[in-house]
Coordinates of C-alpha atoms in Angstrom, one line a residue:
X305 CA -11.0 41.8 -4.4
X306 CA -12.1 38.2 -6.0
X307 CA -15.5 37.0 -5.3
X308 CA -13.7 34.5 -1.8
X309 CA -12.5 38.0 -0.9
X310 CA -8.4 37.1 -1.7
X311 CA -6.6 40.4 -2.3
X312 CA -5.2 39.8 -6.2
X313 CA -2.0 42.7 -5.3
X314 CA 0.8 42.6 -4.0
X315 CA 0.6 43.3 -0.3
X316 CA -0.8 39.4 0.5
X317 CA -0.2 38.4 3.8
X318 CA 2.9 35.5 3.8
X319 CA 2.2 32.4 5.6
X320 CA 5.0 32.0 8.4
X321 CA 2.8 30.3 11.1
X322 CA 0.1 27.6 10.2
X323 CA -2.5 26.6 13.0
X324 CA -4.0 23.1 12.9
X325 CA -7.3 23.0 14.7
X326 CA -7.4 19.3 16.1
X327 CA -5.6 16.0 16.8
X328 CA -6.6 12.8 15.9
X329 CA -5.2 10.9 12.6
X330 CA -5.9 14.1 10.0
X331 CA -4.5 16.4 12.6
X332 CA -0.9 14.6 13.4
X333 CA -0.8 13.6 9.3
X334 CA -1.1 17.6 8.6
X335 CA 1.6 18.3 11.6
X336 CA 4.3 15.7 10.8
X337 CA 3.5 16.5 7.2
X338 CA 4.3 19.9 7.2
X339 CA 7.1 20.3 10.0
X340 CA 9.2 17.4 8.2
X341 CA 8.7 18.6 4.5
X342 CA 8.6 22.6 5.3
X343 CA 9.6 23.0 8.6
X344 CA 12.6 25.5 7.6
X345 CA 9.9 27.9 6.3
X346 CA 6.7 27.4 8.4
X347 CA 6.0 27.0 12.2
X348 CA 3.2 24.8 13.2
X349 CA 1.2 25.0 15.9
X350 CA -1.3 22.4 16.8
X351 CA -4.5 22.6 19.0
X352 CA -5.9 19.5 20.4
X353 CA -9.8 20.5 21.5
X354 CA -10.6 18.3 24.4
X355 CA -14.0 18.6 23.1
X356 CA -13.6 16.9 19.8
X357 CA -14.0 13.1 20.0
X358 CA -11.3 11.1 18.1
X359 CA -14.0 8.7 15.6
X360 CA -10.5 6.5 15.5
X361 CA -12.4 3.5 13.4
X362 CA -10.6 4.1 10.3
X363 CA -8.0 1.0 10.4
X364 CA -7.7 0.2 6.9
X365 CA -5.5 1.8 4.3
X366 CA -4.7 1.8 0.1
X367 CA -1.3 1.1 -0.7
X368 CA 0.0 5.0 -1.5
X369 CA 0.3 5.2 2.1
X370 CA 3.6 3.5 1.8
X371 CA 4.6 6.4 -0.7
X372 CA 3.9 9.4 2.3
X373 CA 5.2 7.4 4.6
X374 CA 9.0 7.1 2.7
X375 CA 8.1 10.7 1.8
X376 CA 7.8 11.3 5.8
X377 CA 10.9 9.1 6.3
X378 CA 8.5 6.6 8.3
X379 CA 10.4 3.7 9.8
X380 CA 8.0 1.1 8.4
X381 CA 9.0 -1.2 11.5
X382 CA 8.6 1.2 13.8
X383 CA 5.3 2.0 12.7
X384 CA 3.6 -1.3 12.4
X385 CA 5.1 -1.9 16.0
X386 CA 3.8 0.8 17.2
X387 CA 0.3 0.9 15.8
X388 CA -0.5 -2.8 15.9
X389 CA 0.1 -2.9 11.9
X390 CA -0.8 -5.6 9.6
X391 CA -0.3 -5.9 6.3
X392 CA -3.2 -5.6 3.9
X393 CA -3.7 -6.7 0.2
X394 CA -7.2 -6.3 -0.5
X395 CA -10.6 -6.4 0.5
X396 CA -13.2 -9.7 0.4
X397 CA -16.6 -8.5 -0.2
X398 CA -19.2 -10.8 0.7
X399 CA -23.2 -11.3 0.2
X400 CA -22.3 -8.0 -2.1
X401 CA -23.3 -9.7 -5.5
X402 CA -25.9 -12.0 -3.9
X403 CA -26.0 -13.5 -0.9
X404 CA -23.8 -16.7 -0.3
X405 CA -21.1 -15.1 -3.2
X406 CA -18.0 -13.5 -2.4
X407 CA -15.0 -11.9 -4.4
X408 CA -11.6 -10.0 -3.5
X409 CA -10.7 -6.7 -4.7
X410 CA -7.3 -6.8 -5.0
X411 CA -4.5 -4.3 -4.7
X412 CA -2.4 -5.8 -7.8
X413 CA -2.5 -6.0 -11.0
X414 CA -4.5 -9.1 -12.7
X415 CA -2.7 -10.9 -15.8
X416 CA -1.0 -8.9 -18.4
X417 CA -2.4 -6.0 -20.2
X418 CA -1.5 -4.9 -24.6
X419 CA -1.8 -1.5 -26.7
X420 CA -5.6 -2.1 -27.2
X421 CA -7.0 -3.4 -24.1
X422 CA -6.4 -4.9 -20.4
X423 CA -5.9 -8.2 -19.7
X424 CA -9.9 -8.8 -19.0
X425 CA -10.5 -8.6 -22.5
X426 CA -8.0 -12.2 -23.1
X427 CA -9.8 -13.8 -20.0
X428 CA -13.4 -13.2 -21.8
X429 CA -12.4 -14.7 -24.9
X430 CA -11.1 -17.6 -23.3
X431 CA -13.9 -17.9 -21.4
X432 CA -15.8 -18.4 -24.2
X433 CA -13.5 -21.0 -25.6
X434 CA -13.9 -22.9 -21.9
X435 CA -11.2 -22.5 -20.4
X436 CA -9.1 -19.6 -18.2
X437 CA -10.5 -20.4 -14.8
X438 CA -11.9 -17.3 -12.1
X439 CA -10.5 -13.8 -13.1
X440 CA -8.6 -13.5 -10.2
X441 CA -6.3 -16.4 -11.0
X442 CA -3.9 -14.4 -12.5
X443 CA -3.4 -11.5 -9.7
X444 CA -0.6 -12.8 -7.1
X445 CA -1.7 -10.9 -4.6
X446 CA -5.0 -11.7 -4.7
X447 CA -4.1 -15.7 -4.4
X448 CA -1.9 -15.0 -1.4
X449 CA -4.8 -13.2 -0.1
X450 CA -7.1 -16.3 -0.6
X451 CA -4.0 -18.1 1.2
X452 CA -3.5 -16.0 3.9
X453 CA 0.1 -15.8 2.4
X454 CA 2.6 -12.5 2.5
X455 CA 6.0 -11.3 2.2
X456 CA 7.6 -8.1 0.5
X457 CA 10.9 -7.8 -1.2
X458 CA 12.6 -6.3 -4.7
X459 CA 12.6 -9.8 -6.0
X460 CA 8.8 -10.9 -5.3
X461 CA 7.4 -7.3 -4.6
X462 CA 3.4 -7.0 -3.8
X463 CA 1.2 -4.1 -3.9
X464 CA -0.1 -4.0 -0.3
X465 CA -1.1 -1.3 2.4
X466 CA -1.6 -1.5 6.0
X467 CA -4.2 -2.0 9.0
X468 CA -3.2 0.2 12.0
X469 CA -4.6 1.0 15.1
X470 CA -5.9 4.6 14.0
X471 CA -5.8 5.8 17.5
X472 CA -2.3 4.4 18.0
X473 CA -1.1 5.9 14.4
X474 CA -2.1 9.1 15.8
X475 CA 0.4 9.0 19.1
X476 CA 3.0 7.7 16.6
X477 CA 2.9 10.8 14.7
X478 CA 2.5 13.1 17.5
X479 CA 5.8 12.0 18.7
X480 CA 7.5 12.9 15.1
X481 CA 5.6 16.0 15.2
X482 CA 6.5 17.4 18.4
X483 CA 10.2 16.2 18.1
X484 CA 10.2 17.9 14.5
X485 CA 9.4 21.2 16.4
X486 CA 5.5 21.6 15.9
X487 CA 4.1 23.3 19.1
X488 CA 1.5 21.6 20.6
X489 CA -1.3 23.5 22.9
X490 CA -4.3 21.6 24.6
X491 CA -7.4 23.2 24.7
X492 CA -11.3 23.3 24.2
X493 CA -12.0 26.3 21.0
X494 CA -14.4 28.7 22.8
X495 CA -14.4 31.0 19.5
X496 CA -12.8 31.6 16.2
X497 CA -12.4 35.2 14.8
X498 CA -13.0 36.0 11.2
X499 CA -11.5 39.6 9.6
X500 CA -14.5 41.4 8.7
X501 CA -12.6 42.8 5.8
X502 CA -11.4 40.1 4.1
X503 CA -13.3 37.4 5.1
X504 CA -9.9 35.3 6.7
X505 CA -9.5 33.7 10.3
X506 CA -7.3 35.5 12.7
X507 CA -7.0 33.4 15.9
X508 CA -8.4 30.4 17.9
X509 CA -9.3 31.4 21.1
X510 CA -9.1 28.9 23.8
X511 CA -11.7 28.3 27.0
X512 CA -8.7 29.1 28.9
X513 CA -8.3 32.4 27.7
X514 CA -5.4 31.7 25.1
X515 CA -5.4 33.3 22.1
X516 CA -3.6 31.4 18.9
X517 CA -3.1 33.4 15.8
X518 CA -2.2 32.2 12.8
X519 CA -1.7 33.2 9.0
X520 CA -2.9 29.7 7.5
X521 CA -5.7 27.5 9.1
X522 CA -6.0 23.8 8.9
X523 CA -9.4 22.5 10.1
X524 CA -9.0 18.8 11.4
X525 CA -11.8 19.1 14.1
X526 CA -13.9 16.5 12.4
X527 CA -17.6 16.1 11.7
X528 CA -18.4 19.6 13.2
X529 CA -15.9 22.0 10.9
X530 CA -15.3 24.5 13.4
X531 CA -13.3 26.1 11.1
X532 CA -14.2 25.4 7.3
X533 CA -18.0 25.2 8.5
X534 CA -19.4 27.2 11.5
X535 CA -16.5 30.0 11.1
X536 CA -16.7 30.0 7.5
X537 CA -20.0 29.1 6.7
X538 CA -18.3 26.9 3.1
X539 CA -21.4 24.8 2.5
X540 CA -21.9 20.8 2.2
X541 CA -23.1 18.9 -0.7
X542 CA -25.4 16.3 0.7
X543 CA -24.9 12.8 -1.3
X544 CA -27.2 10.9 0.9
X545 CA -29.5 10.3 -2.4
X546 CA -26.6 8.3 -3.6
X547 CA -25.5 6.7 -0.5
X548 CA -27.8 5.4 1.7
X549 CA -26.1 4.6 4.6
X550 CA -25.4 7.3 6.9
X551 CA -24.7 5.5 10.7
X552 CA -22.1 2.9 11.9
X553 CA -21.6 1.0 15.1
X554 CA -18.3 0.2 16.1
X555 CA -16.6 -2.4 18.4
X556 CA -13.4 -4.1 18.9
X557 CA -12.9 -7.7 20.1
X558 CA -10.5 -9.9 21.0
X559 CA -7.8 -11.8 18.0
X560 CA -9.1 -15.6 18.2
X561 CA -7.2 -16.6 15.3
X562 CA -4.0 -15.2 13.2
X563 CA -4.4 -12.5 11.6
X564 CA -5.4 -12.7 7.4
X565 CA -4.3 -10.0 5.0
X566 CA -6.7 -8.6 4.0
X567 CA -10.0 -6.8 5.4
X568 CA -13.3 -8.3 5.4
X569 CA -16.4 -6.4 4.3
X570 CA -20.3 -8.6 4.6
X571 CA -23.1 -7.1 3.1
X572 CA -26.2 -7.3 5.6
X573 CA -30.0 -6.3 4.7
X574 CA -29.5 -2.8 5.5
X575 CA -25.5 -2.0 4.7
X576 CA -22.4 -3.9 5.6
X577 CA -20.2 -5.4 8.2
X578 CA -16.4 -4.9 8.2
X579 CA -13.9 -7.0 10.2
X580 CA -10.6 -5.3 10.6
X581 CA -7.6 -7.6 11.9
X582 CA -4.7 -6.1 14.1
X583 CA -2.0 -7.8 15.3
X584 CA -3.7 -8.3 19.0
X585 CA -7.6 -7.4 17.9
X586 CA -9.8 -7.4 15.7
X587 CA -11.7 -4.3 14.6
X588 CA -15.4 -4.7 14.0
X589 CA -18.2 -2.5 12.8
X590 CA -21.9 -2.1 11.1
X591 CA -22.4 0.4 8.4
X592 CA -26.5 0.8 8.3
X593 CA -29.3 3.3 6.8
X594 CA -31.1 4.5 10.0
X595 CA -34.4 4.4 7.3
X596 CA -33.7 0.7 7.6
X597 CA -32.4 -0.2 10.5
X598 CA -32.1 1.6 14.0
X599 CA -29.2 1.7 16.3
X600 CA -30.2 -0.8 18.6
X601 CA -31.2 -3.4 15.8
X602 CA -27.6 -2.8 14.5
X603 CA -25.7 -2.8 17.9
X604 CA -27.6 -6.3 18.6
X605 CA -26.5 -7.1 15.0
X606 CA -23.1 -6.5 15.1
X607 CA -22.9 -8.1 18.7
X608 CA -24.7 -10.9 17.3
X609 CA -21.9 -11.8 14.4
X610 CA -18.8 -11.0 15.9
X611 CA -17.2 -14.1 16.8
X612 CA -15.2 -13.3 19.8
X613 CA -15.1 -11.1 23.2
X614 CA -15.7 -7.7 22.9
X615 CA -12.9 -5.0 24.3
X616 CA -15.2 -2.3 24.3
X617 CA -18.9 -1.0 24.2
X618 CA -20.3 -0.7 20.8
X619 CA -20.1 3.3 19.5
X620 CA -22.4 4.9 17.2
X621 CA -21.3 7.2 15.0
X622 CA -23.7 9.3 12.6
X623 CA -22.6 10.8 9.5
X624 CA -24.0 12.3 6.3
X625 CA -22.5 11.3 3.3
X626 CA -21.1 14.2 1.0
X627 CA -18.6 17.1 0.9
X628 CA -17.6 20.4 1.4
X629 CA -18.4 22.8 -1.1
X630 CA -15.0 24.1 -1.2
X631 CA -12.2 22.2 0.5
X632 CA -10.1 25.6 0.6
X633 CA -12.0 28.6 1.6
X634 CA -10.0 32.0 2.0
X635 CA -6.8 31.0 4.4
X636 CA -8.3 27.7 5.5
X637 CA -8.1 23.9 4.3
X638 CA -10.0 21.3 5.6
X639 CA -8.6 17.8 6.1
X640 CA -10.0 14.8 6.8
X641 CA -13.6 14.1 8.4
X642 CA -14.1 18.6 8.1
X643 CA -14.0 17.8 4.1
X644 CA -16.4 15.1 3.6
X645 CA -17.1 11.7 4.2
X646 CA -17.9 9.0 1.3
X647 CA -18.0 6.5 3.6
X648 CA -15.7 3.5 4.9
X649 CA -16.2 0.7 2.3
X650 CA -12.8 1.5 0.0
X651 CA -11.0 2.6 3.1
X652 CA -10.4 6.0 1.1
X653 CA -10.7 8.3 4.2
X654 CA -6.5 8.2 5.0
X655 CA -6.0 8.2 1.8
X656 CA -7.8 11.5 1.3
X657 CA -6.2 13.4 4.0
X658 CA -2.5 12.2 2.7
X659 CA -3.8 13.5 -1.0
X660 CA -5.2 16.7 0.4
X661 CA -1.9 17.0 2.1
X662 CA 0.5 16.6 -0.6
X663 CA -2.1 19.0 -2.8
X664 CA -1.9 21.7 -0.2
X665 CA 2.1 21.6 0.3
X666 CA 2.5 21.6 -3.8
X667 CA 0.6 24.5 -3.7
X668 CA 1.3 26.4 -0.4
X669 CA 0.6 29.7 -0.5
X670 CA 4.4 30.8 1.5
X671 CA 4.0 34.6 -0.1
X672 CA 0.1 34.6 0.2
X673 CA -3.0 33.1 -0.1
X674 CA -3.9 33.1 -4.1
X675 CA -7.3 32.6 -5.6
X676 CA -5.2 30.7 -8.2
X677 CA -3.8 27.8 -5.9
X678 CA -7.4 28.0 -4.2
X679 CA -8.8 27.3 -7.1
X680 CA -6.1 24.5 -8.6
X681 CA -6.8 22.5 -4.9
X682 CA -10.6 23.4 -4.8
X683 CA -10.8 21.7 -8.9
X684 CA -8.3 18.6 -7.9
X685 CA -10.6 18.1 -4.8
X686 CA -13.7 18.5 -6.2
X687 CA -12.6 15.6 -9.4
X688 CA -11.2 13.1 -6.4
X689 CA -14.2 13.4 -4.4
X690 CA -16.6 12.6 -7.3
X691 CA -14.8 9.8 -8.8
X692 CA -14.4 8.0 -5.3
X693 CA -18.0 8.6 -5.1
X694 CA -18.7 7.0 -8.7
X695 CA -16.9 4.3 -7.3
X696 CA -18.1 3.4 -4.3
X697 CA -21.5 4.1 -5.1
X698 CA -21.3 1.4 -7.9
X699 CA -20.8 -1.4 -5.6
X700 CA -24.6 -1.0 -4.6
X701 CA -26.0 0.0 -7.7
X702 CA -24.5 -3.2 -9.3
X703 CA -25.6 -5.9 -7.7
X704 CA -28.4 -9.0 -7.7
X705 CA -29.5 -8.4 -4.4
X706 CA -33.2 -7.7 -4.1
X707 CA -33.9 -9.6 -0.9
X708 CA -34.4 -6.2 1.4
X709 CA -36.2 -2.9 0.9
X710 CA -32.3 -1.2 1.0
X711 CA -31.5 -3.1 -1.3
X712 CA -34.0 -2.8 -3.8
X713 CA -33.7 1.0 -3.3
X714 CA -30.3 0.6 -4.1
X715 CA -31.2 -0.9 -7.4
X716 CA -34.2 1.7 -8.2
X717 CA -31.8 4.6 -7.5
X718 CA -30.5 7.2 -10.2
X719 CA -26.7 7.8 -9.9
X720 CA -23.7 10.6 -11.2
X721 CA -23.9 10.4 -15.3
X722 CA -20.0 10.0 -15.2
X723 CA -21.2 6.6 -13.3
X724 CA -23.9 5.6 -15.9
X725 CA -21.4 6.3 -18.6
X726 CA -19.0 4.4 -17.1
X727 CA -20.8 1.2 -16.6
X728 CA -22.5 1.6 -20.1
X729 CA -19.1 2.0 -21.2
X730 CA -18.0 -1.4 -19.4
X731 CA -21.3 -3.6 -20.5
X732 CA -21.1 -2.6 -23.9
X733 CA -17.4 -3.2 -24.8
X734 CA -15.3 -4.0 -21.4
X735 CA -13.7 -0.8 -21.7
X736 CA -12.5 1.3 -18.6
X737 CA -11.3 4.9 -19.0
X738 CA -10.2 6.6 -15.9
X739 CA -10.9 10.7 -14.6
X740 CA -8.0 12.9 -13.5
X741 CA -9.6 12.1 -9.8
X742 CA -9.6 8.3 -10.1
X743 CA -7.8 6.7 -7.6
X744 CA -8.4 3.6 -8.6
X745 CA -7.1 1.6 -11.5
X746 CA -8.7 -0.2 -14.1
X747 CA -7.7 -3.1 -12.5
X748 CA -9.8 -2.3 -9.2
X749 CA -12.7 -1.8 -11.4
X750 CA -13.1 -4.6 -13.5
X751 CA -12.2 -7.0 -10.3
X752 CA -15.3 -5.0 -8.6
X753 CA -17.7 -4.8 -11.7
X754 CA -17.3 -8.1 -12.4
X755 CA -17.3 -9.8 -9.0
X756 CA -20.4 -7.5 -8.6
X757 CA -22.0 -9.9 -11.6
X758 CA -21.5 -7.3 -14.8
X759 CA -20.0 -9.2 -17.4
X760 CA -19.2 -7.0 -20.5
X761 CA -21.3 -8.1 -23.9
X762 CA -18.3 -8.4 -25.7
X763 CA -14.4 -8.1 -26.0
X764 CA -11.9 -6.0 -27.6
X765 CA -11.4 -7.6 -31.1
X766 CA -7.5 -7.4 -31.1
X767 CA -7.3 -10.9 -28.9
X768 CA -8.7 -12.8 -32.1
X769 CA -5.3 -12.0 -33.6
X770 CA -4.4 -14.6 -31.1
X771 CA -4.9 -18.0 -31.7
X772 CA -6.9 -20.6 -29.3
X773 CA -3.6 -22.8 -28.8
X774 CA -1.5 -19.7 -28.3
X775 CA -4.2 -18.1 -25.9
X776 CA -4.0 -21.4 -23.5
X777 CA -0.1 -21.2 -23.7
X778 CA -0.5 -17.5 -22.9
X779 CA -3.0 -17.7 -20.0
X780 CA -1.1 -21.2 -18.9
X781 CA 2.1 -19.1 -19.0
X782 CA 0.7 -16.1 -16.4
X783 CA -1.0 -18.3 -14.4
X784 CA 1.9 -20.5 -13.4
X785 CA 3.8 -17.4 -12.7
X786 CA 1.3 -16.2 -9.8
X787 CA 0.9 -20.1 -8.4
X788 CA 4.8 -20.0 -8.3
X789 CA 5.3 -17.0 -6.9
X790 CA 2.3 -17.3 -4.2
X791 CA 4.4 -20.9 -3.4
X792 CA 7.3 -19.1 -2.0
X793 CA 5.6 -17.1 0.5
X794 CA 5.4 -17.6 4.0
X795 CA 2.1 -17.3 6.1
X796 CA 0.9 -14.0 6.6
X797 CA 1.6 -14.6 10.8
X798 CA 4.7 -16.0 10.2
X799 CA 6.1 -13.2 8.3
X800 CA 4.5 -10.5 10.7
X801 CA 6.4 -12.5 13.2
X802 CA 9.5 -12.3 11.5
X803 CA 9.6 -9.0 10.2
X804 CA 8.7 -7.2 13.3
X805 CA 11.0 -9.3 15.4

């Protein structure tokens, strides 16, 4: 036996019948998933606890969504219709940097990258000889975000994702679920029993008196990991010293104006304020540290900056930052809010249950759980999960804001050493090398670090083989592309419009 109690011989158990232990978006990904890409060799079963809340506040998405979803065979129509869908090309972050400043991080890719170095390192030197405008000039779908412009096709593509009615997204894909064969069984989990040999889940057993048994477990049951957790007892790393904020308060309100393309994110004394925009609502929430601020200061808050009526009571939610200590333990993975929580601000949570998915199913254990493929998913989570964290973590650490307790303890605080390297890295030569686990390009971090206010000392020396005169033509040249290209589009509502006609 290895030390997570997995028998190394040959008489594993195979994995015919996988469990999923709740609904909501992680739950319905993990069933539609798994019954459209391996439903020939697996049946699915999924258990929707009546006693585990739906958060249903994640509405924003990073473009590979598009990729599962053609991987699922999504109907992208269909979906945006029936989840209230928008389309989404980046994030504006405002009062971030300092208060009054604001900045988009894009989704595409800004100017035109050589051998040596990305395109930043041009803009700095022509910065330096005056001229080359704002950074984002030269990212298309950055300008059509500042326009409120979209459209998508093979001859003008953009790099976009979605917002979606998380609630909605998860009916959608109950519907392909069920009619791709997965069993569905309502009930609240009274118990969960554990082999006492080897360690593995047997069954859910239901208040009802159903018993589900199952070779494989997937724990979707949310903050409380009924599975992963209070079954299994994985552990949590706590990264509250890195991430302050730990509560949110959300609300949605009534559309009072077309929808823009992109989602909104303002920085507040004690955490940030996002503004999500359906097709007929507008999502709203504060992200706070309850050292800084209390509930009811931040449900008067957000009531107080929300510009139209409100659809629904303001919800707190209460988190704590960090992940599981191993997001597969013995026969069970966790997906979605069971695994960890960052936190909301790069709209990575989808995005981590879809990459946990697609991990899983590459390594699915069909003759046996191994502590081989255990390991391979536990490494590739564990890399993800720490450079999403260097990432998000950096948008407080660099920043000009010292206006607020918060946000001078954001400035005092220590953070990861793969973060300090990388931003010594960045201020010392504009340089940005990526983990295995990044998810985001070097493009999304030099749009962040220097819309944050960090301006590298120096570029890379191979743009001096470049003349001044052929510099301007250059920069001239990719400029007028994007300004040309952003010219042809429609308004963001009047494609919508069209395209879901």
């Amino acid at each position: 036996m290895t030390a997570l109690g997995l028998d190394s011989s040959n008489n594993q158990t195979p994995v015919k019948n996988v469990v999923i232990a709740g609904g909501g978006t992680a739950g319905w990904m993990a069933a539609t998933a798994l019954s459209r890409l391996l439903g020939k060799s697996v049946s699915v079963t999924l258990v929707e606890s009546k006693d585990i809340g739906i958060v249903g506040v994640g509405e924003a998405t990073i473009p590979p969504i598009r990729t599962f979803h053609k991987l699922l065979g999504i109907d992208e129509k269909a979906f945006m219709r029936a989840t209230q869908a928008t389309f989404k090309l980046g994030i504006e972050f405002e009062n971030w940097r300092e208060v009054n400043h604001s900045y988009i991080h894009s989704f595409g890719i800004t100017g035109r990258e050589c051998w040596a170095g990305e395109f930043h390192h041009f803009w700095l030197r022509a910065q330096d000889y005056g001229f080359g405008g704002d950074f984002g000039d030269y990212c298309p779908e950055l300008i059509a975000a500042k326009q409120n412009k979209f459209a998508t096709s093979d001859a003008m593509p953009l790099n976009f994702a979605y917002h979606f009615d998380a609630v909605a997204y998860g009916r959608f894909l109950k519907s392909l679920a069920c009619d791709a064969g997965v069993t569905h069984r309502e009930g609240d989990i009274e118990k969960v029993t554990v082999c006492p040999n080897t360690g593995n889940i047997q069954a859910l057993h239901l208040t009802d008196g159903e018993s589900i048994g199952g070779d494989f477990f997937i724990d979707c049951t949310g903050f409380k990991g009924l599975l992963i957790e209070q079954a299994l007892h994985t552990g949590y790393d706590d990264w509250s010293h890195y991430l302050f904020c730990d509560r949110a308060v959300a609300m949605q309100t009534e559309l009072t104006s077309p929808p823009v393309p992109y989602t909104k994110s303002v920085a507040h004394k004690a955490g940030w304020r996002w503004q999500i925009p359906l097709q007929e609502r507008m999502g709203n929430g504060l992200v706070y540290c309850s050292r800084f601020m209390s509930d009811q200061e931040a449900i008067d808050t957000l009531k107080s900056q929300v510009s139209s009526t409100p659809i629904n009571e303001p919800r707190v939610i209460r988190f704590t930052p960090g992940k599981r200590r191993r997001g597969w333990n013995k026969n069970c993975v966790a997906l979605g809010l069971s695994s960890g929580f960052i936190e909301p601000l790069e709209s990575t949570s989808i995005h981590l249950i879809m990459t946990g998915l697609i991990r899983l199913m590459r390594l699915f254990p069909f003759d046996g759980v191994t502590q081989s493929a255990v390991d391979e998913y536990n490494n590739k989570f564990d890399s993800e999960m720490s450079a999403i964290l260097d990432f998000i973590v950096m948008h407080y650490k660099v920043t000009q804001r010292e206006d607020s307790p918060f946000w001078q303890q954001c400035q005092r605080m220590d953070i990861p050493d793969s973060l300090k390297h990388k931003l010594a890295l960045f201020a010392e030569s504009g340089r940005v090398f990526l983990d295995d686990g990044d998810i985001f390009r070097v493009d999304s971090w030099t749009q962040v670090l220097m819309g944050q206010g960090m301006k590298p000392q120096q570029y890379h020396r191979v743009v001096d083989e470049m003349s001044e005169q052929s510099l301007k033509q250059f920069m001239a040249g990719l400029k007028l592309q994007v300004d040309n290209h952003v010219a042809k589009l429609p308004s963001h509502n009047a494609f919508l419009a069209q395209y879901l006609r």
